[in-house]
PDB file of C-alpha atoms in Angstrom:
ATOM      1  CA  MET A   1     -72.120 -37.878  56.841  1.00  0.00           C
ATOM      2  CA  GLY A   2     -71.676 -34.015  56.294  1.00  0.00           C
ATOM      3  CA  ALA A   3     -71.700 -32.679  53.089  1.00  0.00           C
ATOM      4  CA  HIS A   4     -68.122 -31.122  52.067  1.00  0.00           C
ATOM      5  CA  THR A   5     -68.032 -27.381  51.178  1.00  0.00           C
ATOM      6  CA  ALA A   6     -65.644 -26.354  48.290  1.00  0.00           C
ATOM      7  CA  VAL A   7     -63.253 -23.557  49.189  1.00  0.00           C
ATOM      8  CA  ALA A   8     -62.989 -20.924  46.582  1.00  0.00           C
ATOM      9  CA  ARG A   9     -59.276 -20.099  45.798  1.00  0.00           C
ATOM     10  CA  PRO A  10     -58.489 -16.290  44.956  1.00  0.00           C
ATOM     11  CA  PRO A  11     -57.221 -16.041  41.172  1.00  0.00           C
ATOM     12  CA  GLY A  12     -53.396 -16.104  40.914  1.00  0.00           C
ATOM     13  CA  PRO A  13     -51.629 -14.512  37.992  1.00  0.00           C
ATOM     14  CA  ALA A  14     -52.033 -15.872  34.779  1.00  0.00           C
ATOM     15  CA  ARG A  15     -49.593 -18.288  33.541  1.00  0.00           C
ATOM     16  CA  PRO A  16     -47.808 -17.704  30.316  1.00  0.00           C
ATOM     17  CA  ASP A  17     -48.912 -20.026  27.264  1.00  0.00           C
ATOM     18  CA  PRO A  18     -45.825 -22.229  26.590  1.00  0.00           C
ATOM     19  CA  GLY A  19     -47.081 -22.364  23.089  1.00  0.00           C
ATOM     20  CA  GLY A  20     -45.967 -18.656  22.583  1.00  0.00           C
ATOM     21  CA  ALA A  21     -48.969 -17.118  20.954  1.00  0.00           C
ATOM     22  CA  PRO A  22     -48.139 -14.482  18.613  1.00  0.00           C
ATOM     23  CA  GLY A  23     -47.662 -11.198  20.113  1.00  0.00           C
ATOM     24  CA  SER A  24     -47.035 -12.566  23.663  1.00  0.00           C
ATOM     25  CA  GLY A  25     -43.294 -12.411  23.595  1.00  0.00           C
ATOM     26  CA  GLY A  26     -42.865 -16.296  24.012  1.00  0.00           C
ATOM     27  CA  PRO A  27     -40.372 -18.754  22.128  1.00  0.00           C
ATOM     28  CA  ARG A  28     -42.599 -18.507  19.052  1.00  0.00           C
ATOM     29  CA  LYS A  29     -41.942 -14.755  18.796  1.00  0.00           C
ATOM     30  CA  ARG A  30     -38.342 -15.038  19.256  1.00  0.00           C
ATOM     31  CA  ARG A  31     -38.256 -17.571  16.597  1.00  0.00           C
ATOM     32  CA  ASP A  32     -40.112 -15.252  14.320  1.00  0.00           C
ATOM     33  CA  ASP A  33     -37.757 -12.497  15.153  1.00  0.00           C
ATOM     34  CA  ARG A  34     -34.716 -14.608  13.971  1.00  0.00           C
ATOM     35  CA  ARG A  35     -36.231 -15.845  10.933  1.00  0.00           C
ATOM     36  CA  VAL A  36     -36.906 -11.943   9.845  1.00  0.00           C
ATOM     37  CA  ALA A  37     -33.271 -11.065  10.864  1.00  0.00           C
ATOM     38  CA  TRP A  38     -31.768 -13.887   8.638  1.00  0.00           C
ATOM     39  CA  LEU A  39     -34.227 -12.716   5.881  1.00  0.00           C
ATOM     40  CA  PHE A  40     -32.484  -9.159   6.077  1.00  0.00           C
ATOM     41  CA  LEU A  41     -28.985 -10.637   6.278  1.00  0.00           C
ATOM     42  CA  ALA A  42     -29.492 -13.007   3.543  1.00  0.00           C
ATOM     43  CA  PRO A  43     -28.457 -10.678   0.621  1.00  0.00           C
ATOM     44  CA  ALA A  44     -25.514  -9.485   2.618  1.00  0.00           C
ATOM     45  CA  LEU A  45     -24.378 -13.170   3.406  1.00  0.00           C
ATOM     46  CA  VAL A  46     -24.912 -14.137  -0.208  1.00  0.00           C
ATOM     47  CA  GLY A  47     -22.784 -11.331  -1.748  1.00  0.00           C
ATOM     48  CA  PHE A  48     -20.097 -12.024   0.979  1.00  0.00           C
ATOM     49  CA  ALA A  49     -20.094 -15.889   0.053  1.00  0.00           C
ATOM     50  CA  LEU A  50     -19.965 -15.043  -3.786  1.00  0.00           C
ATOM     51  CA  PHE A  51     -17.630 -12.163  -3.709  1.00  0.00           C
ATOM     52  CA  TYR A  52     -15.379 -12.766  -0.669  1.00  0.00           C
ATOM     53  CA  ALA A  53     -15.536 -16.391   0.547  1.00  0.00           C
ATOM     54  CA  TYR A  54     -15.635 -18.239  -2.507  1.00  0.00           C
ATOM     55  CA  PRO A  55     -12.721 -16.297  -4.315  1.00  0.00           C
ATOM     56  CA  THR A  56     -10.727 -16.563  -1.144  1.00  0.00           C
ATOM     57  CA  VAL A  57     -11.222 -20.645  -1.127  1.00  0.00           C
ATOM     58  CA  ARG A  58     -10.249 -20.721  -4.965  1.00  0.00           C
ATOM     59  CA  GLY A  59      -7.167 -18.580  -4.431  1.00  0.00           C
ATOM     60  CA  VAL A  60      -6.050 -20.943  -1.762  1.00  0.00           C
ATOM     61  CA  TYR A  61      -6.420 -23.602  -4.042  1.00  0.00           C
ATOM     62  CA  TYR A  62      -4.854 -22.152  -6.825  1.00  0.00           C
ATOM     63  CA  SER A  63      -1.954 -21.314  -4.894  1.00  0.00           C
ATOM     64  CA  LEU A  64      -1.175 -24.809  -4.598  1.00  0.00           C
ATOM     65  CA  THR A  65      -1.270 -25.504  -8.438  1.00  0.00           C
ATOM     66  CA  ASP A  66       0.622 -24.584 -11.310  1.00  0.00           C
ATOM     67  CA  TYR A  67      -2.316 -22.631 -12.778  1.00  0.00           C
ATOM     68  CA  ASN A  68      -1.467 -20.456 -16.015  1.00  0.00           C
ATOM     69  CA  LEU A  69      -4.862 -19.570 -17.284  1.00  0.00           C
ATOM     70  CA  LEU A  70      -4.058 -21.621 -20.382  1.00  0.00           C
ATOM     71  CA  ALA A  71      -4.537 -25.199 -19.171  1.00  0.00           C
ATOM     72  CA  ALA A  72      -6.191 -27.212 -16.252  1.00  0.00           C
ATOM     73  CA  PRO A  73      -4.316 -26.564 -12.994  1.00  0.00           C
ATOM     74  CA  ASN A  74      -2.239 -29.186 -11.633  1.00  0.00           C
ATOM     75  CA  PHE A  75      -1.852 -29.816  -7.717  1.00  0.00           C
ATOM     76  CA  THR A  76       2.023 -28.964  -6.712  1.00  0.00           C
ATOM     77  CA  GLY A  77       1.622 -28.737  -3.082  1.00  0.00           C
ATOM     78  CA  ALA A  78       3.656 -26.158  -1.423  1.00  0.00           C
ATOM     79  CA  GLU A  79       6.094 -25.982  -4.314  1.00  0.00           C
ATOM     80  CA  ASN A  80       4.805 -22.064  -5.088  1.00  0.00           C
ATOM     81  CA  TYR A  81       5.434 -21.345  -1.374  1.00  0.00           C
ATOM     82  CA  ARG A  82       8.949 -22.787  -1.503  1.00  0.00           C
ATOM     83  CA  HIS A  83       9.826 -20.916  -4.606  1.00  0.00           C
ATOM     84  CA  LEU A  84       8.469 -17.697  -2.788  1.00  0.00           C
ATOM     85  CA  VAL A  85      10.898 -17.670   0.259  1.00  0.00           C
ATOM     86  CA  SER A  86      13.844 -17.755  -2.111  1.00  0.00           C
ATOM     87  CA  ASP A  87      12.256 -15.274  -4.686  1.00  0.00           C
ATOM     88  CA  GLU A  88      14.392 -12.110  -4.564  1.00  0.00           C
ATOM     89  CA  GLN A  89      11.795  -9.962  -6.506  1.00  0.00           C
ATOM     90  CA  PHE A  90       9.156 -10.884  -3.907  1.00  0.00           C
ATOM     91  CA  TRP A  91      11.228  -9.984  -1.056  1.00  0.00           C
ATOM     92  CA  ASN A  92      12.332  -6.483  -2.897  1.00  0.00           C
ATOM     93  CA  ALA A  93       8.674  -5.768  -3.637  1.00  0.00           C
ATOM     94  CA  LEU A  94       7.780  -6.395  -0.132  1.00  0.00           C
ATOM     95  CA  LYS A  95      10.890  -3.982   1.172  1.00  0.00           C
ATOM     96  CA  VAL A  96       9.473  -1.434  -1.472  1.00  0.00           C
ATOM     97  CA  THR A  97       6.009  -1.604  -0.131  1.00  0.00           C
ATOM     98  CA  GLY A  98       7.096  -1.594   3.608  1.00  0.00           C
ATOM     99  CA  TYR A  99       8.771   1.688   2.789  1.00  0.00           C
ATOM    100  CA  TYR A 100       6.004   3.304   0.941  1.00  0.00           C
ATOM    101  CA  VAL A 101       3.638   2.150   3.803  1.00  0.00           C
ATOM    102  CA  VAL A 102       5.926   3.912   6.479  1.00  0.00           C
ATOM    103  CA  VAL A 103       6.385   7.016   4.650  1.00  0.00           C
ATOM    104  CA  ASN A 104       2.590   7.489   3.378  1.00  0.00           C
ATOM    105  CA  ILE A 105       1.204   6.375   6.651  1.00  0.00           C
ATOM    106  CA  GLY A 106       3.410   8.894   8.843  1.00  0.00           C
ATOM    107  CA  ALA A 107       2.858  11.579   6.377  1.00  0.00           C
ATOM    108  CA  GLN A 108      -1.127  11.088   6.359  1.00  0.00           C
ATOM    109  CA  THR A 109      -1.295  10.649  10.093  1.00  0.00           C
ATOM    110  CA  VAL A 110       0.680  13.686  11.156  1.00  0.00           C
ATOM    111  CA  LEU A 111      -1.141  15.650   8.540  1.00  0.00           C
ATOM    112  CA  GLY A 112      -4.395  14.457   9.351  1.00  0.00           C
ATOM    113  CA  LEU A 113      -3.986  15.007  13.043  1.00  0.00           C
ATOM    114  CA  LEU A 114      -2.766  18.715  12.334  1.00  0.00           C
ATOM    115  CA  LEU A 115      -5.954  19.343  10.296  1.00  0.00           C
ATOM    116  CA  ALA A 116      -8.301  17.663  12.466  1.00  0.00           C
ATOM    117  CA  THR A 117      -7.038  19.505  15.579  1.00  0.00           C
ATOM    118  CA  LEU A 118      -7.094  23.048  13.649  1.00  0.00           C
ATOM    119  CA  MET A 119     -10.774  22.018  12.704  1.00  0.00           C
ATOM    120  CA  HIS A 120     -11.830  21.044  16.229  1.00  0.00           C
ATOM    121  CA  ARG A 121     -10.283  23.877  18.269  1.00  0.00           C
ATOM    122  CA  LEU A 122     -10.397  26.794  15.621  1.00  0.00           C
ATOM    123  CA  THR A 123     -13.105  26.364  12.975  1.00  0.00           C
ATOM    124  CA  ARG A 124     -15.938  23.676  12.278  1.00  0.00           C
ATOM    125  CA  SER A 125     -16.760  24.967   8.824  1.00  0.00           C
ATOM    126  CA  VAL A 126     -18.757  22.532   6.768  1.00  0.00           C
ATOM    127  CA  ALA A 127     -17.181  24.170   3.386  1.00  0.00           C
ATOM    128  CA  LEU A 128     -13.631  23.382   4.725  1.00  0.00           C
ATOM    129  CA  ARG A 129     -14.684  19.877   5.333  1.00  0.00           C
ATOM    130  CA  ALA A 130     -16.080  19.522   1.829  1.00  0.00           C
ATOM    131  CA  MET A 131     -12.811  20.810   0.542  1.00  0.00           C
ATOM    132  CA  LEU A 132     -10.779  18.560   2.308  1.00  0.00           C
ATOM    133  CA  LEU A 133     -12.810  15.447   1.145  1.00  0.00           C
ATOM    134  CA  LEU A 134     -12.671  16.476  -2.573  1.00  0.00           C
ATOM    135  CA  PRO A 135      -9.303  14.763  -3.400  1.00  0.00           C
ATOM    136  CA  TRP A 136     -10.259  11.426  -1.920  1.00  0.00           C
ATOM    137  CA  LEU A 137     -13.668  11.759  -4.039  1.00  0.00           C
ATOM    138  CA  VAL A 138     -11.552  11.767  -7.272  1.00  0.00           C
ATOM    139  CA  PRO A 139     -10.797   8.168  -8.665  1.00  0.00           C
ATOM    140  CA  ASN A 140      -7.317   7.108  -8.186  1.00  0.00           C
ATOM    141  CA  VAL A 141      -6.565   6.726 -11.720  1.00  0.00           C
ATOM    142  CA  THR A 142      -7.728  10.271 -12.334  1.00  0.00           C
ATOM    143  CA  VAL A 143      -5.290  11.329  -9.624  1.00  0.00           C
ATOM    144  CA  GLY A 144      -2.568   9.322 -10.902  1.00  0.00           C
ATOM    145  CA  LEU A 145      -3.131  10.791 -14.271  1.00  0.00           C
ATOM    146  CA  LEU A 146      -3.225  14.455 -13.106  1.00  0.00           C
ATOM    147  CA  TRP A 147      -0.149  14.207 -11.141  1.00  0.00           C
ATOM    148  CA  LEU A 148       1.629  12.363 -13.860  1.00  0.00           C
ATOM    149  CA  TRP A 149       1.050  15.553 -16.097  1.00  0.00           C
ATOM    150  CA  LEU A 150       2.079  18.065 -13.218  1.00  0.00           C
ATOM    151  CA  LEU A 151       5.205  16.319 -12.376  1.00  0.00           C
ATOM    152  CA  ASP A 152       6.371  15.608 -16.055  1.00  0.00           C
ATOM    153  CA  THR A 153       9.993  16.229 -16.373  1.00  0.00           C
ATOM    154  CA  ASN A 154       9.714  18.422 -19.956  1.00  0.00           C
ATOM    155  CA  LEU A 155       6.078  19.566 -19.714  1.00  0.00           C
ATOM    156  CA  GLY A 156       4.870  19.591 -16.223  1.00  0.00           C
ATOM    157  CA  PHE A 157       3.829  22.612 -14.317  1.00  0.00           C
ATOM    158  CA  VAL A 158       5.877  21.884 -11.161  1.00  0.00           C
ATOM    159  CA  ASN A 159       8.935  21.595 -13.153  1.00  0.00           C
ATOM    160  CA  HIS A 160       8.101  24.922 -15.194  1.00  0.00           C
ATOM    161  CA  VAL A 161       8.062  26.578 -11.534  1.00  0.00           C
ATOM    162  CA  LEU A 162      11.250  24.955 -10.370  1.00  0.00           C
ATOM    163  CA  ASN A 163      12.958  25.980 -13.628  1.00  0.00           C
ATOM    164  CA  ALA A 164      11.748  29.646 -13.090  1.00  0.00           C
ATOM    165  CA  LEU A 165      13.263  29.433  -9.402  1.00  0.00           C
ATOM    166  CA  GLY A 166      16.532  28.477 -10.841  1.00  0.00           C
ATOM    167  CA  MET A 167      16.385  25.020  -9.231  1.00  0.00           C
ATOM    168  CA  GLY A 168      16.278  22.804 -12.575  1.00  0.00           C
ATOM    169  CA  THR A 169      14.036  20.027 -13.380  1.00  0.00           C
ATOM    170  CA  THR A 170      13.552  16.953 -11.478  1.00  0.00           C
ATOM    171  CA  GLY A 171      12.289  13.521 -12.720  1.00  0.00           C
ATOM    172  CA  PHE A 172       9.975  12.837 -10.177  1.00  0.00           C
ATOM    173  CA  PHE A 173       8.568   9.712 -11.742  1.00  0.00           C
ATOM    174  CA  SER A 174      11.743   8.706 -13.631  1.00  0.00           C
ATOM    175  CA  SER A 175      14.349   8.775 -11.025  1.00  0.00           C
ATOM    176  CA  PRO A 176      14.876   5.722  -8.739  1.00  0.00           C
ATOM    177  CA  ASN A 177      15.417   8.088  -5.765  1.00  0.00           C
ATOM    178  CA  TRP A 178      12.366  10.354  -6.379  1.00  0.00           C
ATOM    179  CA  ALA A 179       9.729   7.964  -7.784  1.00  0.00           C
ATOM    180  CA  MET A 180       8.454   6.365  -4.556  1.00  0.00           C
ATOM    181  CA  PRO A 181       8.487   9.598  -2.470  1.00  0.00           C
ATOM    182  CA  SER A 182       6.578  11.097  -5.319  1.00  0.00           C
ATOM    183  CA  ILE A 183       3.976   8.263  -5.477  1.00  0.00           C
ATOM    184  CA  ALA A 184       3.754   8.633  -1.543  1.00  0.00           C
ATOM    185  CA  ALA A 185       3.401  12.278  -1.888  1.00  0.00           C
ATOM    186  CA  VAL A 186       0.612  11.833  -4.478  1.00  0.00           C
ATOM    187  CA  ASN A 187      -1.573   9.432  -2.242  1.00  0.00           C
ATOM    188  CA  THR A 188      -0.972  11.593   1.048  1.00  0.00           C
ATOM    189  CA  TRP A 189      -2.558  14.342  -1.132  1.00  0.00           C
ATOM    190  CA  ALA A 190      -5.406  12.237  -2.042  1.00  0.00           C
ATOM    191  CA  TYR A 191      -6.142  10.737   1.144  1.00  0.00           C
ATOM    192  CA  THR A 192      -5.242  13.124   3.910  1.00  0.00           C
ATOM    193  CA  GLY A 193      -8.200  14.924   4.133  1.00  0.00           C
ATOM    194  CA  TYR A 194     -10.477  11.698   4.461  1.00  0.00           C
ATOM    195  CA  THR A 195      -8.075  10.843   7.528  1.00  0.00           C
ATOM    196  CA  ALA A 196      -8.445  14.272   8.969  1.00  0.00           C
ATOM    197  CA  LEU A 197     -12.314  13.983   8.985  1.00  0.00           C
ATOM    198  CA  LEU A 198     -12.395  10.353  10.562  1.00  0.00           C
ATOM    199  CA  LEU A 199      -9.787  11.731  13.501  1.00  0.00           C
ATOM    200  CA  TYR A 200     -11.980  15.216  13.448  1.00  0.00           C
ATOM    201  CA  ALA A 201     -15.216  12.957  14.045  1.00  0.00           C
ATOM    202  CA  GLY A 202     -13.512  11.033  16.906  1.00  0.00           C
ATOM    203  CA  MET A 203     -12.328  14.381  18.583  1.00  0.00           C
ATOM    204  CA  LEU A 204     -15.966  15.573  18.347  1.00  0.00           C
ATOM    205  CA  GLN A 205     -16.716  12.670  20.975  1.00  0.00           C
ATOM    206  CA  ILE A 206     -14.291  14.169  23.497  1.00  0.00           C
ATOM    207  CA  PRO A 207     -16.370  15.859  26.212  1.00  0.00           C
ATOM    208  CA  GLN A 208     -15.746  19.900  25.816  1.00  0.00           C
ATOM    209  CA  HIS A 209     -15.497  20.193  29.609  1.00  0.00           C
ATOM    210  CA  LEU A 210     -12.322  18.524  29.686  1.00  0.00           C
ATOM    211  CA  TYR A 211     -10.911  21.363  27.537  1.00  0.00           C
ATOM    212  CA  GLU A 212     -12.504  23.996  29.649  1.00  0.00           C
ATOM    213  CA  SER A 213     -11.267  22.643  32.871  1.00  0.00           C
ATOM    214  CA  ALA A 214      -7.756  22.117  31.350  1.00  0.00           C
ATOM    215  CA  SER A 215      -7.815  25.859  30.288  1.00  0.00           C
ATOM    216  CA  LEU A 216      -9.007  27.166  33.557  1.00  0.00           C
ATOM    217  CA  ASP A 217      -6.019  25.342  35.063  1.00  0.00           C
ATOM    218  CA  GLY A 218      -3.599  27.160  32.701  1.00  0.00           C
ATOM    219  CA  ALA A 219      -2.804  24.238  30.156  1.00  0.00           C
ATOM    220  CA  GLY A 220      -1.832  25.350  26.675  1.00  0.00           C
ATOM    221  CA  GLU A 221      -3.057  24.034  23.602  1.00  0.00           C
ATOM    222  CA  PHE A 222      -0.124  21.624  22.871  1.00  0.00           C
ATOM    223  CA  ARG A 223      -0.391  20.236  26.665  1.00  0.00           C
ATOM    224  CA  MET A 224      -4.284  19.894  25.885  1.00  0.00           C
ATOM    225  CA  PHE A 225      -3.609  17.820  22.743  1.00  0.00           C
ATOM    226  CA  THR A 226      -0.969  15.551  24.096  1.00  0.00           C
ATOM    227  CA  ARG A 227      -2.764  14.993  27.663  1.00  0.00           C
ATOM    228  CA  ILE A 228      -6.493  14.935  26.447  1.00  0.00           C
ATOM    229  CA  THR A 229      -7.005  14.721  22.716  1.00  0.00           C
ATOM    230  CA  LEU A 230      -4.415  12.027  21.928  1.00  0.00           C
ATOM    231  CA  PRO A 231      -5.338   9.706  24.603  1.00  0.00           C
ATOM    232  CA  LEU A 232      -8.849   9.964  24.273  1.00  0.00           C
ATOM    233  CA  LEU A 233      -8.709   9.714  20.380  1.00  0.00           C
ATOM    234  CA  ARG A 234      -6.646   6.432  20.602  1.00  0.00           C
ATOM    235  CA  PRO A 235      -9.548   3.772  19.312  1.00  0.00           C
ATOM    236  CA  VAL A 236     -10.134   5.989  16.614  1.00  0.00           C
ATOM    237  CA  LEU A 237      -6.618   6.397  15.955  1.00  0.00           C
ATOM    238  CA  ALA A 238      -6.007   2.908  15.858  1.00  0.00           C
ATOM    239  CA  LEU A 239      -8.748   2.234  13.436  1.00  0.00           C
ATOM    240  CA  VAL A 240      -7.245   4.817  11.145  1.00  0.00           C
ATOM    241  CA  LEU A 241      -3.926   3.494  11.389  1.00  0.00           C
ATOM    242  CA  VAL A 242      -5.097   0.092  10.612  1.00  0.00           C
ATOM    243  CA  VAL A 243      -7.375   1.059   7.720  1.00  0.00           C
ATOM    244  CA  SER A 244      -4.358   3.068   6.357  1.00  0.00           C
ATOM    245  CA  MET A 245      -2.055   0.289   6.628  1.00  0.00           C
ATOM    246  CA  ILE A 246      -4.320  -2.107   4.662  1.00  0.00           C
ATOM    247  CA  GLY A 247      -4.909   0.512   2.013  1.00  0.00           C
ATOM    248  CA  SER A 248      -1.105   1.281   1.916  1.00  0.00           C
ATOM    249  CA  PHE A 249      -0.281  -2.305   1.093  1.00  0.00           C
ATOM    250  CA  GLN A 250      -2.842  -2.210  -1.729  1.00  0.00           C
ATOM    251  CA  ILE A 251      -1.345   0.476  -3.519  1.00  0.00           C
ATOM    252  CA  PHE A 252      -1.763  -0.364  -7.380  1.00  0.00           C
ATOM    253  CA  ASP A 253      -3.615   2.560  -9.300  1.00  0.00           C
ATOM    254  CA  THR A 254      -1.293   5.419  -8.814  1.00  0.00           C
ATOM    255  CA  ILE A 255       1.770   3.051  -9.688  1.00  0.00           C
ATOM    256  CA  ALA A 256       0.053   1.530 -12.782  1.00  0.00           C
ATOM    257  CA  VAL A 257      -0.770   4.810 -14.236  1.00  0.00           C
ATOM    258  CA  THR A 258       2.549   6.658 -13.608  1.00  0.00           C
ATOM    259  CA  THR A 259       5.512   4.342 -13.138  1.00  0.00           C
ATOM    260  CA  ARG A 260       4.360   0.864 -13.934  1.00  0.00           C
ATOM    261  CA  GLY A 261       6.893  -0.447 -11.210  1.00  0.00           C
ATOM    262  CA  GLY A 262       9.837   1.405 -12.766  1.00  0.00           C
ATOM    263  CA  PRO A 263      12.021   2.699 -12.587  1.00  0.00           C
ATOM    264  CA  VAL A 264      14.409  -0.405 -12.262  1.00  0.00           C
ATOM    265  CA  GLY A 265      11.621  -1.773  -9.807  1.00  0.00           C
ATOM    266  CA  ALA A 266      12.062   1.476  -7.612  1.00  0.00           C
ATOM    267  CA  THR A 267       7.779   1.095  -7.346  1.00  0.00           C
ATOM    268  CA  ARG A 268       7.197  -2.216  -7.862  1.00  0.00           C
ATOM    269  CA  VAL A 269       5.087  -2.692  -4.918  1.00  0.00           C
ATOM    270  CA  ILE A 270       3.676  -6.286  -3.866  1.00  0.00           C
ATOM    271  CA  TYR A 271       0.158  -5.679  -5.397  1.00  0.00           C
ATOM    272  CA  TYR A 272       1.795  -4.676  -8.897  1.00  0.00           C
ATOM    273  CA  TYR A 273       4.433  -7.581  -8.478  1.00  0.00           C
ATOM    274  CA  ILE A 274       0.871 -10.028  -8.000  1.00  0.00           C
ATOM    275  CA  TYR A 275       0.038  -8.225 -11.061  1.00  0.00           C
ATOM    276  CA  GLU A 276       2.911  -8.715 -13.005  1.00  0.00           C
ATOM    277  CA  GLN A 277       3.042 -12.516 -12.198  1.00  0.00           C
ATOM    278  CA  ALA A 278      -0.813 -13.159 -13.192  1.00  0.00           C
ATOM    279  CA  PHE A 279      -1.352 -11.228 -16.007  1.00  0.00           C
ATOM    280  CA  THR A 280       1.957 -10.451 -17.839  1.00  0.00           C
ATOM    281  CA  TYR A 281       3.742 -14.137 -17.300  1.00  0.00           C
ATOM    282  CA  PHE A 282       0.846 -15.995 -16.431  1.00  0.00           C
ATOM    283  CA  HIS A 283       1.861 -17.494 -13.160  1.00  0.00           C
ATOM    284  CA  MET A 284      -1.801 -17.518 -11.783  1.00  0.00           C
ATOM    285  CA  GLY A 285      -0.699 -20.155  -9.393  1.00  0.00           C
ATOM    286  CA  TYR A 286       2.395 -18.321  -7.985  1.00  0.00           C
ATOM    287  CA  ALA A 287       0.535 -15.001  -8.046  1.00  0.00           C
ATOM    288  CA  SER A 288      -2.066 -16.806  -5.683  1.00  0.00           C
ATOM    289  CA  ALA A 289       0.619 -17.903  -3.322  1.00  0.00           C
ATOM    290  CA  VAL A 290       1.916 -14.301  -2.960  1.00  0.00           C
ATOM    291  CA  ALA A 291      -1.595 -12.879  -2.652  1.00  0.00           C
ATOM    292  CA  VAL A 292      -2.160 -15.736   0.152  1.00  0.00           C
ATOM    293  CA  MET A 293       1.288 -14.709   1.915  1.00  0.00           C
ATOM    294  CA  LEU A 294       0.369 -10.746   1.604  1.00  0.00           C
ATOM    295  CA  ALA A 295      -3.069 -11.529   3.362  1.00  0.00           C
ATOM    296  CA  LEU A 296      -1.452 -13.690   6.282  1.00  0.00           C
ATOM    297  CA  ILE A 297       1.043 -10.544   6.772  1.00  0.00           C
ATOM    298  CA  LEU A 298      -1.711  -8.255   6.732  1.00  0.00           C
ATOM    299  CA  GLY A 299      -3.503 -10.176   9.161  1.00  0.00           C
ATOM    300  CA  VAL A 300      -0.586 -10.287  11.661  1.00  0.00           C
ATOM    301  CA  LEU A 301       0.448  -6.887  11.285  1.00  0.00           C
ATOM    302  CA  THR A 302      -3.329  -5.815  12.122  1.00  0.00           C
ATOM    303  CA  ALA A 303      -3.279  -7.928  15.168  1.00  0.00           C
ATOM    304  CA  VAL A 304      -0.041  -6.699  16.412  1.00  0.00           C
ATOM    305  CA  GLN A 305      -1.134  -3.112  15.731  1.00  0.00           C
ATOM    306  CA  MET A 306      -4.773  -3.267  17.368  1.00  0.00           C
ATOM    307  CA  ARG A 307      -2.898  -5.086  20.431  1.00  0.00           C
ATOM    308  CA  LEU A 308      -0.212  -2.483  20.858  1.00  0.00           C
ATOM    309  CA  LEU A 309      -2.912   0.596  20.559  1.00  0.00           C
ATOM    310  CA  ARG A 310      -5.330  -1.010  22.759  1.00  0.00           C
ATOM    311  CA  ALA A 311      -8.022  -0.122  20.263  1.00  0.00           C
ATOM    312  CA  SER A 312     -10.821  -1.978  22.053  1.00  0.00           C
ATOM    313  CA  ARG A 313     -10.181   0.266  25.491  1.00  0.00           C
ATOM    314  CA  SER A 314     -10.990   3.933  25.576  1.00  0.00           C
ATOM    315  CA  ASP A 315     -10.207   6.125  28.437  1.00  0.00           C
ATOM    316  CA  LEU A 316     -13.589   7.722  28.219  1.00  0.00           C
ATOM    317  CA  ALA A 317     -15.458   6.773  31.320  1.00  0.00           C
TER     318      ALA A 317
END
């Protein structure tokens, strides 16, 4: 019998090690990357659990009890929510808050768009941007005290100027008709600069050649604003409107310093109403129910706003 001759095969490509040696890019490396990622996320997750998730769950639980800070809570089911539906003060606080939100967001958005457009089309001065941001950096309590003194009926500088012009004095914070517009004006002064800078940052993302092409075609500034700036600014504008709406519903500091919910409930917004129920009347369970209802309202309004403004879509190619 003849001897069999072994035929040598050419060496093929090396097969990956199923074990995934370190540095080989295999499953083991991916597992190591996930461990590192979770390690970096751990502090944020712990903070979220302690300061957001746990208080939220506990607040929902308290909303189903008669907790009053002085005794152990007793489970009452949906009693707080049934009382809330028929509570005229709650609905009045919600109406006052809605009025403030409309006035405040409308003024902030219009003025913010105007300032952002002027900066974008005329000047990009860093000093101007810093000046616009200064009121936003001042604490809300300080802003409230500052304007409380400026608008004081007897000693305020603004009323002294009005008197000098022969227009008489106005009780900006003591008149039911003027109190809420005054609060809205104060917060518009404080937050318009920040809103303008957010919108300005969005405008910087719009390609400059679009304005140059429109200018060559004879389009004026107003036409370029309505046909180029506003459509392409929609995602940023949606973000600004949502953040402004949530912040407006949470107005508290300025009212606590200036009017304390008065006069005759003209500035008793929903946040101040929650504070009164919890820390003035010790109705902690009912205050928790109002807070849960406010969170649901904000969630619905945010979803509707994002849907209407198509915030997830951009007209930029």
